Amino acid sequence: MVVSQEEKEEFGPIRTLYNEMSEEVTEVAMMVILEALKDMKKGKCELFKDVAKAIKTEFEAKYPGSWHVICGRDFGSHVTHEVRNILFCSMGRINLLIFKHG
């Protein structure tokens, strides 16, 4: 799965602010994030919590364990996570934190 340049530009540049995930899982995360944001743009998801829920559901289906997703414009965090299972990125003004704990 490769994220096309067109998809990356639709919501602004993808900036990885912190990442401990493998390259494969990171690529899957980008695809899942883009799909959830497209759904929001189409009106299927109205709130950031709906986007977070869609990403969480997809991650828990693909990778066993308890995944947590925070999506929004402005938030702070201090989380405990499993090693090599955290991604913090932004796309335009939207920030996303995905991590596994438990």
XYZ file of C-alpha atoms in Angstrom:
102
model
C 0.000 0.000 0.000
C 1.466 3.296 -1.069
C 0.004 6.696 -0.259
C -0.141 8.718 -3.462
C 1.158 12.276 -3.604
C -2.350 13.434 -4.555
C -3.791 11.925 -1.374
C -1.027 13.461 0.743
C -1.734 16.922 -0.663
C -5.518 16.686 -0.210
C -5.299 17.345 3.546
C -1.965 19.130 3.647
C 1.501 17.678 4.030
C 1.890 14.719 6.365
C 4.405 15.608 9.042
C 5.629 12.863 11.318
C 6.332 14.508 14.660
C 7.246 11.319 16.549
C 7.294 7.716 15.371
C 8.451 4.428 16.841
C 6.378 2.180 14.550
C 7.889 -0.045 11.886
C 7.860 1.226 8.327
C 5.135 -1.267 7.374
C 2.824 -0.292 10.240
C 3.481 3.409 9.588
C 2.420 2.994 5.956
C -0.760 1.189 7.031
C -1.409 3.973 9.561
C -1.125 6.625 6.842
C -3.592 4.751 4.632
C -6.057 4.305 7.503
C -5.724 7.963 8.524
C -6.318 9.185 4.969
C -9.358 6.921 4.588
C -10.866 8.199 7.845
C -10.230 11.827 6.882
C -11.809 11.244 3.460
C -14.886 9.862 5.230
C -15.001 13.028 7.340
C -14.755 15.175 4.225
C -17.599 13.169 2.620
C -19.752 13.667 5.726
C -19.640 10.071 6.984
C -17.740 11.221 10.081
C -18.832 14.519 11.602
C -16.480 14.857 14.555
C -12.833 14.135 15.259
C -13.953 11.459 17.733
C -15.584 9.613 14.816
C -12.305 9.755 12.885
C -10.430 8.454 15.939
C -12.945 5.631 16.393
C -12.615 4.573 12.737
C -8.810 4.484 13.006
C -8.934 2.605 16.328
C -11.351 0.000 14.923
C -9.139 -0.585 11.885
C -5.972 -0.879 13.966
C -7.514 -3.302 16.452
C -8.704 -5.473 13.555
C -5.228 -5.562 11.942
C -3.000 -5.595 15.019
C -4.117 -7.349 18.230
C -4.122 -5.366 21.458
C -5.639 -2.209 22.800
C -5.025 0.788 20.537
C -5.797 4.376 21.466
C -6.292 7.232 19.009
C -6.515 10.948 19.700
C -7.496 13.234 16.840
C -7.939 16.994 16.969
C -6.560 20.421 16.298
C -5.045 21.266 19.691
C -4.253 18.826 22.473
C -1.449 17.875 24.780
C -0.543 14.387 25.894
C 1.687 12.327 28.095
C 1.027 8.630 27.540
C 2.418 5.258 28.491
C 2.724 3.019 25.442
C 4.241 -0.231 24.329
C 7.693 -0.014 22.765
C 7.640 0.609 18.994
C 3.883 1.258 19.003
C 3.358 5.027 18.867
C 2.864 7.536 16.062
C 2.246 11.263 16.361
C 1.660 13.072 13.092
C -0.138 16.046 11.629
C -1.885 16.714 8.352
C -2.535 20.373 7.875
C -4.192 21.541 11.104
C -5.258 18.033 12.200
C -3.049 16.195 14.700
C -3.216 12.447 15.315
C -1.741 10.334 18.086
C -1.961 6.551 17.731
C -0.495 4.273 20.366
C -0.849 0.780 21.776
C -1.193 0.153 25.497
C -2.428 -3.114 26.910
